[in-house]
Coordinates of C-alpha atoms and ligand atoms in Angstrom, one line a residue:
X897 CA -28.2 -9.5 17.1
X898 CA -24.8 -10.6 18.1
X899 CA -22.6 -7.9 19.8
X900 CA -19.5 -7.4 17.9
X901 CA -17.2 -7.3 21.1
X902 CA -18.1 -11.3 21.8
X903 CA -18.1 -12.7 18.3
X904 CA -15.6 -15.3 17.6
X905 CA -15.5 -15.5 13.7
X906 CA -12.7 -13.3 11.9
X907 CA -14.1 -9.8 11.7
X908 CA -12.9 -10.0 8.3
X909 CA -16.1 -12.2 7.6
X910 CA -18.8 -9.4 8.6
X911 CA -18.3 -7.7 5.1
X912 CA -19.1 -11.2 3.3
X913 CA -23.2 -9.6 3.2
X914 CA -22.1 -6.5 1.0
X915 CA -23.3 -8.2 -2.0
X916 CA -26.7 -8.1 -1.1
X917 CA -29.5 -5.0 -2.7
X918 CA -30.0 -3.7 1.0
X919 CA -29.4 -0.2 1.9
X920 CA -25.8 1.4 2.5
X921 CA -25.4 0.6 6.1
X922 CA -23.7 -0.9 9.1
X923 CA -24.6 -4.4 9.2
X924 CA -24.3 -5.3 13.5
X925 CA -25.2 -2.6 15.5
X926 CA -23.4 -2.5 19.2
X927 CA -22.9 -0.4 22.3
X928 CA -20.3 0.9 24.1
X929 CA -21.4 -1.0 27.4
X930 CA -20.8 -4.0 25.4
X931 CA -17.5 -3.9 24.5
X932 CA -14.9 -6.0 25.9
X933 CA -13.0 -4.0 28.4
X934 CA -10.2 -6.1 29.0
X935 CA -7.7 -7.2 26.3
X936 CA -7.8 -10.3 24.2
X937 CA -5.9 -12.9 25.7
X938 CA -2.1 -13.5 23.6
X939 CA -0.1 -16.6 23.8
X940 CA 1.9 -16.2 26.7
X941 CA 5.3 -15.7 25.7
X942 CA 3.6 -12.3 23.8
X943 CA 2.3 -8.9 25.5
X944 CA 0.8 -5.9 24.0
X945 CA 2.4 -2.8 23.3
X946 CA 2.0 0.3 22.2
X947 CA 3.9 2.1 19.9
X948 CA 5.5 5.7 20.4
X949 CA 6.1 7.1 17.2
X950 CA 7.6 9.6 18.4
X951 CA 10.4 7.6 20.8
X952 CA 13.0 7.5 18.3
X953 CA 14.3 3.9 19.7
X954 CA 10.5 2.0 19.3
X955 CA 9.9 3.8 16.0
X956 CA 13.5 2.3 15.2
X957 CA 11.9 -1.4 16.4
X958 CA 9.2 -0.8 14.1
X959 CA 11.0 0.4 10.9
X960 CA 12.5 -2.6 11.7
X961 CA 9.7 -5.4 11.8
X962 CA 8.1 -3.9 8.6
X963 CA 11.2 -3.3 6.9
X964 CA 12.0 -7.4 7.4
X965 CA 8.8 -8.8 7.3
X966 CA 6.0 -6.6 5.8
X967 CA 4.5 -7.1 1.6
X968 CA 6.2 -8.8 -1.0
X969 CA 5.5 -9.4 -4.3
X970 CA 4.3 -12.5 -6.0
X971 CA 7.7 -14.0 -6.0
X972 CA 9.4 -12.2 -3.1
X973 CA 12.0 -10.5 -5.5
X974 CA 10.7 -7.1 -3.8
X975 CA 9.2 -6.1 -0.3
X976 CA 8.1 -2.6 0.7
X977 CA 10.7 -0.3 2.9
X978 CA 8.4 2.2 4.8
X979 CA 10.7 4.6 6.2
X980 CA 10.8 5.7 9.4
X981 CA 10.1 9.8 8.2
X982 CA 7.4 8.4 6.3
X983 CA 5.4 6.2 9.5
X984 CA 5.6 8.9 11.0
X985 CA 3.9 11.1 8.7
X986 CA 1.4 8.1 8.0
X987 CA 0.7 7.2 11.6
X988 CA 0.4 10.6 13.2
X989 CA -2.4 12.9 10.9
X990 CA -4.3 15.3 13.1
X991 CA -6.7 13.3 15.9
X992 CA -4.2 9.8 15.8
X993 CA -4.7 8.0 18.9
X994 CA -2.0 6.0 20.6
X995 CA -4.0 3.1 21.1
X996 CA -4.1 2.5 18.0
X997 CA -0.4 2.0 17.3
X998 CA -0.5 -1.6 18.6
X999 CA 2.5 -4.1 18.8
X1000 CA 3.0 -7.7 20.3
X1001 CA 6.3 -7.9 21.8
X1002 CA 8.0 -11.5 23.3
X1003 CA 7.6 -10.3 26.9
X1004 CA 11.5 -11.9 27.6
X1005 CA 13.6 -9.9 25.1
X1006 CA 11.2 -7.2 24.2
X1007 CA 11.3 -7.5 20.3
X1008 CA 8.6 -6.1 19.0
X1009 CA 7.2 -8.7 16.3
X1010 CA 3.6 -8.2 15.7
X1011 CA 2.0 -4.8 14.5
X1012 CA -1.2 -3.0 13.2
X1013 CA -2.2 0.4 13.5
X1014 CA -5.2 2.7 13.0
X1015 CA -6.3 6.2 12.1
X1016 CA -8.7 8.1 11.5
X1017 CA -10.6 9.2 8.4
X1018 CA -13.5 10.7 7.2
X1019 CA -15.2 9.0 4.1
X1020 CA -18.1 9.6 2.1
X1021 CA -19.8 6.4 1.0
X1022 CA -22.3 7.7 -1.9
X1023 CA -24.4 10.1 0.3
X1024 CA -23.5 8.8 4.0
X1025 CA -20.6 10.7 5.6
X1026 CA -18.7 8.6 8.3
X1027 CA -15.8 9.2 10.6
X1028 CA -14.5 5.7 11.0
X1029 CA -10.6 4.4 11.2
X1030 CA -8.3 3.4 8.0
X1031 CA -6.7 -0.1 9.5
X1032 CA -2.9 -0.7 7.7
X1033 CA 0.4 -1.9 8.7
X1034 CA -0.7 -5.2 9.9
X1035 CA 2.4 -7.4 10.1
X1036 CA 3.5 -10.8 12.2
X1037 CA 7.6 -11.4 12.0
X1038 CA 8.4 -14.1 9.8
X1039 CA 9.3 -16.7 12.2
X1040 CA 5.8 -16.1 13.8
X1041 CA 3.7 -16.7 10.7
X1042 CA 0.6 -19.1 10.7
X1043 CA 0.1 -19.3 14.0
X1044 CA -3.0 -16.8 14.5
X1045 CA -1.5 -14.3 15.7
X1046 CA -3.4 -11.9 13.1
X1047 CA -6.6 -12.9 14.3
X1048 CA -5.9 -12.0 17.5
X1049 CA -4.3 -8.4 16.2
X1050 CA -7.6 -7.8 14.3
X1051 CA -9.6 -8.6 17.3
X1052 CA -7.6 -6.5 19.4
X1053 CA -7.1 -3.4 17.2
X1054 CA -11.0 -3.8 16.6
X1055 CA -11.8 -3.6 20.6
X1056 CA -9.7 -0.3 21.1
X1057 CA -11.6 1.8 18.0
X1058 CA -14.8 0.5 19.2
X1059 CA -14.3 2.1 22.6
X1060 CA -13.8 5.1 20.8
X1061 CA -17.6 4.5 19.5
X1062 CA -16.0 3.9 16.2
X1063 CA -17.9 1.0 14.7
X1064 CA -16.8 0.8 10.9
X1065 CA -13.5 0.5 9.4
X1066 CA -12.3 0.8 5.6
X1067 CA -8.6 -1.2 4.5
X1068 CA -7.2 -2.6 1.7
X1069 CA -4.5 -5.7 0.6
X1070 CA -3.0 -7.3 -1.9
X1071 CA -4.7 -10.5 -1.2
X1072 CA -8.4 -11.7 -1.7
X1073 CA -10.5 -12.3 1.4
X1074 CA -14.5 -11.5 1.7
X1075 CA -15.2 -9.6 0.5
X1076 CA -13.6 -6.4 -1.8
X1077 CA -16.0 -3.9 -2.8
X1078 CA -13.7 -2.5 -5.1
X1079 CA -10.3 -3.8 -6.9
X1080 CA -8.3 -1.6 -8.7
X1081 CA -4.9 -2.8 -11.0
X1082 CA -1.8 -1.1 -10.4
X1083 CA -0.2 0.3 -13.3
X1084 CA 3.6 1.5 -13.7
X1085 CA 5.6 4.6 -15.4
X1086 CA 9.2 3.3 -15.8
X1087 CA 11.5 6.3 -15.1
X1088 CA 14.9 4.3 -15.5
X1089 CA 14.9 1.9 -17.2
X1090 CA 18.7 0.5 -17.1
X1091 CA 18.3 0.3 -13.5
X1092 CA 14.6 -1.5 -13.7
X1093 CA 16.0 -3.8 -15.9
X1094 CA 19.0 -4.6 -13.9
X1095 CA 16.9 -5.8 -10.6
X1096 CA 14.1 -7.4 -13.3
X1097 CA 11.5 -5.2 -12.3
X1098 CA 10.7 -5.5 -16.3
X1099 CA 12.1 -6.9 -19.0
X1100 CA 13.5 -5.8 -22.3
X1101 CA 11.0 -6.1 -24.7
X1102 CA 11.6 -8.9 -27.3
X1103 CA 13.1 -7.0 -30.5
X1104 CA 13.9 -4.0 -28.3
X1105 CA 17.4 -2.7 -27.0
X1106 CA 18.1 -1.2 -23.7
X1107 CA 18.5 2.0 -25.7
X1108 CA 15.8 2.4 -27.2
X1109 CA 14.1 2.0 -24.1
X1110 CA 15.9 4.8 -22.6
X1111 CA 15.1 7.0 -24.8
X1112 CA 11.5 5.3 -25.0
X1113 CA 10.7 6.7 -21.0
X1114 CA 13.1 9.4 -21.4
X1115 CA 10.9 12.8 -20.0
X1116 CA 11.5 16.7 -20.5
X1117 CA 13.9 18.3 -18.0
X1118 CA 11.8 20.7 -17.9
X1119 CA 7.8 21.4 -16.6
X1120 CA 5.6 22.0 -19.6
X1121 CA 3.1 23.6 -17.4
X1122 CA 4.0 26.7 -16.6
X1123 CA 3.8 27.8 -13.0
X1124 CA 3.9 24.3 -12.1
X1125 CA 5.6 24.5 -8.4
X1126 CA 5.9 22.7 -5.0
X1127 CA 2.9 23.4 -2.9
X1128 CA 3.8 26.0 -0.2
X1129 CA 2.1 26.8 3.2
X1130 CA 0.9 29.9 1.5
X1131 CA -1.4 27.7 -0.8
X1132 CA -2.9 25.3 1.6
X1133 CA -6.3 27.3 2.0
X1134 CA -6.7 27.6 -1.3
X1135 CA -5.7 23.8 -2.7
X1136 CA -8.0 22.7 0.4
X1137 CA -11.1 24.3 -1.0
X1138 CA -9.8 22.8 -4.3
X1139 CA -10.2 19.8 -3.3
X1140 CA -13.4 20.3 -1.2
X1141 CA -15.3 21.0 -4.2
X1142 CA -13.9 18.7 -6.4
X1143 CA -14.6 15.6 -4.2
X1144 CA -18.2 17.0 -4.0
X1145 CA -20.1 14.7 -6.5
X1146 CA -17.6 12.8 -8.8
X1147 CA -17.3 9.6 -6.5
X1148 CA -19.1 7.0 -5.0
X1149 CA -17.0 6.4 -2.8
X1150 CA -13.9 9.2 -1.0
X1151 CA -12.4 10.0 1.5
X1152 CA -13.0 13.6 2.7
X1153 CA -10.4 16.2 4.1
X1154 CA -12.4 18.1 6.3
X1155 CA -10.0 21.0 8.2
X1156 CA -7.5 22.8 7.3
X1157 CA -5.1 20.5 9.8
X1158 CA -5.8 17.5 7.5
X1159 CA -4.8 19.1 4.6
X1160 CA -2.0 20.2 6.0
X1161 CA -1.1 17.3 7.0
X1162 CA -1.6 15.2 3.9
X1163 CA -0.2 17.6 1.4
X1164 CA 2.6 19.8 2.5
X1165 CA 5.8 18.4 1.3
X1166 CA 7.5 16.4 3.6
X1167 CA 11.5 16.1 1.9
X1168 CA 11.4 12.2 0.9
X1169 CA 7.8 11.6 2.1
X1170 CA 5.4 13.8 0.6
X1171 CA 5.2 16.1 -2.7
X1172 CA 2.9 18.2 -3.6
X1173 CA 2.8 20.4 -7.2
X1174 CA 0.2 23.6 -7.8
X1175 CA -0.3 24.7 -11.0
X1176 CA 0.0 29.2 -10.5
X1177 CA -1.4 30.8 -13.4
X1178 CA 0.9 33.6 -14.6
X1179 CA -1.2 36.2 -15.0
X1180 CA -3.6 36.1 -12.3
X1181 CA -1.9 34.5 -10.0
X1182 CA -4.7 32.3 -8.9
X1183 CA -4.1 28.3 -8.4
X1184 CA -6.5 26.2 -10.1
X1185 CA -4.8 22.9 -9.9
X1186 CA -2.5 20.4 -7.6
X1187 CA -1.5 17.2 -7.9
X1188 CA 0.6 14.9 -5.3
X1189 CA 2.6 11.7 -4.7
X1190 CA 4.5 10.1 -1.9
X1191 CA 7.8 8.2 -1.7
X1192 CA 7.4 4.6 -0.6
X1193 CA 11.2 2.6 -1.5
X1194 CA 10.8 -0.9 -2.3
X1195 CA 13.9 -3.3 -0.9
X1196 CA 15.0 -5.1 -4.3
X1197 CA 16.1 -8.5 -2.1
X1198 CA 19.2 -10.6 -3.2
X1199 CA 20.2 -8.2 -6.1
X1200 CA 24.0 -8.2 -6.1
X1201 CA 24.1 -4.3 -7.5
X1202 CA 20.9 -2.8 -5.8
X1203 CA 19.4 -3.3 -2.6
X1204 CA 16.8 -0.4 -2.9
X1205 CA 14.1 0.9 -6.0
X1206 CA 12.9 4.3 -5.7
X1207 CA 9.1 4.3 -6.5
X1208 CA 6.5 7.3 -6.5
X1209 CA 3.2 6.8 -5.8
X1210 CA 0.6 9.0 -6.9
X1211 CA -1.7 10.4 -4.5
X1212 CA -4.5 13.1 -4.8
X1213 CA -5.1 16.0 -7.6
X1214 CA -7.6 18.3 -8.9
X1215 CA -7.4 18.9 -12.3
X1216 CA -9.4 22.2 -14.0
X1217 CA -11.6 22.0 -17.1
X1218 CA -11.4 23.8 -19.8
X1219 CA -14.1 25.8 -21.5
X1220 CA -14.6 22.9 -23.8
X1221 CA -14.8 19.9 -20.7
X1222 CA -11.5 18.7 -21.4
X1223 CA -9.6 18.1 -18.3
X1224 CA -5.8 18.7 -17.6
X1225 CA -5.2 15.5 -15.6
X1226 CA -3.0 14.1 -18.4
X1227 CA -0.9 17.3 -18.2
X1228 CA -0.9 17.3 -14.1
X1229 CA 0.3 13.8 -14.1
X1230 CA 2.7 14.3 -17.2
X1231 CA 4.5 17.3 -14.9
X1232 CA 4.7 14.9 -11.7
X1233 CA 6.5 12.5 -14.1
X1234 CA 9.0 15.2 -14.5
X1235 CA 9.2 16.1 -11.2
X1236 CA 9.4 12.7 -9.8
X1237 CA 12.3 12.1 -12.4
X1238 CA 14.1 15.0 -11.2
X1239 CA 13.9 13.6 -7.5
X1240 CA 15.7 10.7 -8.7
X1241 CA 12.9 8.2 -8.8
X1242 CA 12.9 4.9 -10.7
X1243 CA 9.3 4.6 -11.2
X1244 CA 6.2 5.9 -10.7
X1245 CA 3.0 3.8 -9.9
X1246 CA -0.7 4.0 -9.3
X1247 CA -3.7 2.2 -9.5
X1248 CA -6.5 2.4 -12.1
X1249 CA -9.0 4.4 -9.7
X1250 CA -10.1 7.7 -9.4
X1251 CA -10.1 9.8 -13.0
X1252 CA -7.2 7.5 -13.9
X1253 CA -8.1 5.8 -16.4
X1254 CA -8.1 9.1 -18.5
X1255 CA -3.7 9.1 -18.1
X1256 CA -3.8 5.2 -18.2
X1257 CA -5.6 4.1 -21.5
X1258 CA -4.1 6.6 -23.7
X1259 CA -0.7 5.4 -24.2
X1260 CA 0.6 8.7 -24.3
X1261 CA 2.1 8.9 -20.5
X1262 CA 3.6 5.3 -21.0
X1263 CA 2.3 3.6 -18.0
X1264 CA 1.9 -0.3 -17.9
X1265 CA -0.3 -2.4 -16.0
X1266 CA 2.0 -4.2 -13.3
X1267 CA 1.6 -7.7 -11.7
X1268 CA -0.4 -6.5 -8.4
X1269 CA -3.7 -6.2 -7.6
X1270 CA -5.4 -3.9 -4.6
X1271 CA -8.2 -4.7 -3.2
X1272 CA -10.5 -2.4 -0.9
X1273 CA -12.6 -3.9 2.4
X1274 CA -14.8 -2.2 4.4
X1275 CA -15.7 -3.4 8.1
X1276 CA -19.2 -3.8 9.5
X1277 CA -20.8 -1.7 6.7
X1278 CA -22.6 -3.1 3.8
X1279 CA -21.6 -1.1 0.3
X1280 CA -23.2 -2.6 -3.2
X1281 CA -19.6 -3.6 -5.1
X1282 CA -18.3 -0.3 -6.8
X1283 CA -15.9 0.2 -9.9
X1284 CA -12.3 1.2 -9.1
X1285 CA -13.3 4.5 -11.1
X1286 CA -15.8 5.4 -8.1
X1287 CA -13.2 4.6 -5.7
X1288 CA -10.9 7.8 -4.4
X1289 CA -9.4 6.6 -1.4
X1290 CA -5.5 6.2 -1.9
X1291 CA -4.5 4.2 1.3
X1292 CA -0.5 4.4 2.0
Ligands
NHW342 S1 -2.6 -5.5 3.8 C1 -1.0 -6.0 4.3 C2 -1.0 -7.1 5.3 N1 0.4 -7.4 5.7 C3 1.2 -8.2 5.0 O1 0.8 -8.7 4.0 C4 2.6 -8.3 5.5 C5 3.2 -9.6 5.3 N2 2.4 -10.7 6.0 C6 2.2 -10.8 7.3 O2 2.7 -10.1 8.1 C7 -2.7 -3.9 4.6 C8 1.3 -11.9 7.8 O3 1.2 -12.9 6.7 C9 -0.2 -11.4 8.2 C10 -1.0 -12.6 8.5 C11 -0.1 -10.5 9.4 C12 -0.8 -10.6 7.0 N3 -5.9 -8.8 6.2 O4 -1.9 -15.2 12.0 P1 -2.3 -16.0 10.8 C13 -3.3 -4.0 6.0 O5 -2.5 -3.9 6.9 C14 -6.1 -13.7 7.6 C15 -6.8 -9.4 7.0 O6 -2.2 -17.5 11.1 P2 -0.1 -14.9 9.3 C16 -4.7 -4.3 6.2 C17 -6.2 -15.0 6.9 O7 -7.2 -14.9 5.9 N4 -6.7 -10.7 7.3 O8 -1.6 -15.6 9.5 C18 -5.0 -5.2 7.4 C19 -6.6 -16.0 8.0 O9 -7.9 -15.7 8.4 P3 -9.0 -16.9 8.3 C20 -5.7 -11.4 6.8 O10 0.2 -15.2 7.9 C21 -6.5 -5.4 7.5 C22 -5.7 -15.4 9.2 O11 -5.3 -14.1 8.8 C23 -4.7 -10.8 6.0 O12 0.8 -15.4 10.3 C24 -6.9 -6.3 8.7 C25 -4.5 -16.2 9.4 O13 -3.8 -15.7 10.5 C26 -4.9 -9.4 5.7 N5 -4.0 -8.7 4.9 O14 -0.4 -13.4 9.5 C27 -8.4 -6.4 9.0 N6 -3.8 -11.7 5.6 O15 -10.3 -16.2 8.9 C28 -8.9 -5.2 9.6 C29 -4.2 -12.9 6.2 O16 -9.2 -17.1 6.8 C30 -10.4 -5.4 10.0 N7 -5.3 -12.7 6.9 O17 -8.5 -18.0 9.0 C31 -11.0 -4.1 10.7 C32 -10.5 -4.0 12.1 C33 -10.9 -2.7 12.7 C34 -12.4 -2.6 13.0 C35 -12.9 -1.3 13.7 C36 -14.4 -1.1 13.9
EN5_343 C1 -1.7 -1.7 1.8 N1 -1.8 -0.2 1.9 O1 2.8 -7.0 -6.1 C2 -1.0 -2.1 0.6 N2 3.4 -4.9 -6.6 O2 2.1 -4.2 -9.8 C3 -0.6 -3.6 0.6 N3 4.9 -5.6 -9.8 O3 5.5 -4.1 -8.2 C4 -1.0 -4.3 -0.6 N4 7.1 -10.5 -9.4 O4 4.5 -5.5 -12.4 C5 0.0 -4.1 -1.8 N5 6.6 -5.0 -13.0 C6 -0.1 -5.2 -2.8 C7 1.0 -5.1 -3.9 C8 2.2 -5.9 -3.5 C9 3.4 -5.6 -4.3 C10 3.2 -5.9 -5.7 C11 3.3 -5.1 -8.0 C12 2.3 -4.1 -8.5 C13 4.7 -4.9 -8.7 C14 6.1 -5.3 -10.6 C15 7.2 -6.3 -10.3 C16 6.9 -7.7 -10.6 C17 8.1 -8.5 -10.4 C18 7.8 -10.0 -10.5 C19 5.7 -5.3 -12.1 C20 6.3 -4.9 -14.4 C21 5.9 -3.4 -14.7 C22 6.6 -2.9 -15.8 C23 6.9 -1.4 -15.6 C24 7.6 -0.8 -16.8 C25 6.9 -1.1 -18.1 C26 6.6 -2.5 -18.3 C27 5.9 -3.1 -17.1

């Protein structure tokens, strides 16, 4: 069997076998003795470099290279704007590694113009738990493009988790390679729509009016829940075991918060980067539910009144059930609407896995299916193809 360290195809290719009716499992098994200890060669106007996310000039550098060059749309009328609050919060959860924050810099200026980072995470894939690293940010500048450089990124980032003993990896991108093992749809809740309109993030409907659709995706100023509020350090324990239990048995496929630190981490409001919502029941006191989403601006490029769109993305929740089986995900999500329209977002957007599709096919929350597509890899494991419903990882 051929030790991962030496091979020379794209480590992309190693998931094209998931397909097949083995077992769960790694598909090439290696040792530490046999990884590469030195790094891959770049051309040689290019040298490594590692990030410090917390040197306020290099994280500056890298706000920077993804903020010029990172994911567009189809037609380049929008590109993701990652701010700098938010890397950080994204590139530094509890057990990050600075190895893993790797950038290509032209040795004679310094710029930095190559990225890709890793962290850690814990997944369960149907009954196997793994600690393995969540691969994202993977940029080359513009000028730089089509001439491998990403290949030798990949290879690089690859070598410094495996000398960790990591040996599995899980990402996902807007664009097809082999071989996705789940693709979920994005889907859209337009929170203003004179201003969505105006940088042709949608249209107006034929035989509609721009006031009608105003008042179409108008929402209540105020929660409908009560003792819906943000999530406070006080209810951390309690939302963590929350969301323990409820990741128990409902997915294929999820990633796992297993200390206290990680859900700290993840779920504490961050102003601008990260808001979460408990639902405290009046009487009792006790919280039953939470649900989350992050901020992630989009650059509207060439738009002569906007250069920036607001967007909310929703991240993780635990509903409750009532006596009947009925659960209050549509409500959760209908209360984050509210909220996110009182932080000033323009829309609000997620994908079509976990219990989404109970929110998304009832047209009562007014979401719409958007252009995009996600699609989820994993790295040197082989996973039978799952349905976006099984899938609860949300990758930033
Ligand atoms: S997806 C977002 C990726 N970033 C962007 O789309 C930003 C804008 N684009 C760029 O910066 C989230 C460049 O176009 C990039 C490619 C850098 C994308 N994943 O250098 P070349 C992530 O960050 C393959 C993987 O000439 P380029 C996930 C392509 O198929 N591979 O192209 C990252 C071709 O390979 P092939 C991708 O345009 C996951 C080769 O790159 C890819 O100048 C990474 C061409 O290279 C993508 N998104 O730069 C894998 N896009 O074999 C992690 C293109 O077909 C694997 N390619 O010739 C696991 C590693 C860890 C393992 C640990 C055990
Ligand atoms: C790694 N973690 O295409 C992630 N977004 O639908 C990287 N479309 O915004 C991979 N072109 O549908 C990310 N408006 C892959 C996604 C890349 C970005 C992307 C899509 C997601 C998107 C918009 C704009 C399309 C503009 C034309 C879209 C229509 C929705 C509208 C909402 C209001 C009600 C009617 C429908």
């Amino acid at each position: 069997c051929k030790h991962l360290g030496n091979s020379t195809t794209s480590p992309g290719k190693i998931t094209e076998f998931n397909e097949s009716v083995e077992e769960d499992g790694e598909i090439q098994s290696t040792v530490l003795e046999d990884i590469r200890k030195e790094p891959y060669q770049l051309p040689s106007q290019f040298e490594w470099f590692l990030v410090d996310i917390y040197d306020e000039a290099e994280m500056k550098q890298l706000y920077e290279l993804l903020c010029q060059n990172y994911v567009e749309d189809d037609d380049a009328t929008f590109r993701f704007n990652y701010t700098s609050e938010f890397l950080k919060w994204a590139l530094l959860p509890p057990g990050w590694k600075k190895e893993w924050h790797l950038g290509v810099r032209v040795k004679d200026t310094q710029k930095l113009v190559g990225f890709v980072s890793g962290i850690p995470v814990t997944l369960r894939i149907r009954e196997h738990v793994k600690n393995i690293v969540e691969i994202n940010f993977l940029c080359v500048h513009k000028k730089l493009r089509s001439k491998r450089l990403a290949p030798v990124l990949i290879k690089e980032i690859t070598r410094r988790v495996n000398l960790f003993e990591i040996y599995q990896a899980v990402y996902t991108a807007g664009a097809l390679l082999p071989k996705p093992f789940a693709t979920g749809n994005y889907y859209h809740r337009n929170l203003n729509p004179k201003k969505l309109v105006e940088i042709e993030f949608t249209e107006i409907p034929r035989n509609s009016t721009l006031s009608s659709q105003i008042k179409l995706y108008s929402v209540s100023k105020t929660y409908s829940l009560p003792g819906f509020r943000k999530m406070e350090e006080k209810d951390l324990e309690v939302c963590h075991k929350l969301l323990f239990n409820y990741l128990q048995d409902k997915f294929e496929f999820t990633q796992l918060f297993n200390t206290l630190e990680d859900f700290r981490h993840w779920f504490l409001p961050i102003n601008n980067v990260i808001y979460s919502y408990v639902v405290e029941n009046a009487d009792t006191g006790v919280i039953e539910e939470f649900i989350s989403f992050y901020n992630l601006p989009t650059s509207v490029l060439q738009n002569p009144k906007h250069n920036e769109m607001k967007s909310a993305y929703l991240f993780y929740y635990v509903p409750k059930e009532n006596s009947s089986g009925v659960s209050s995900l549509k409500e959760l999500v209908s209360n984050a609407l509210i909220s996110a329209k009182m932080e000033h977002f323009d829309v609000f957007t997620c994908l079509n896995i976990m219990k989404n599709k109970e929110f998304l096919e009832d047209s009562s929350l007014k979401f719409s299916p958007g252009s995009g597509n996600l699609h989820y890899y994993l790295y040197n494991y082989r996973f039978k193809s799952i349905e976006p419903e099984q899938c609860c990882l949300v990758m930033l």
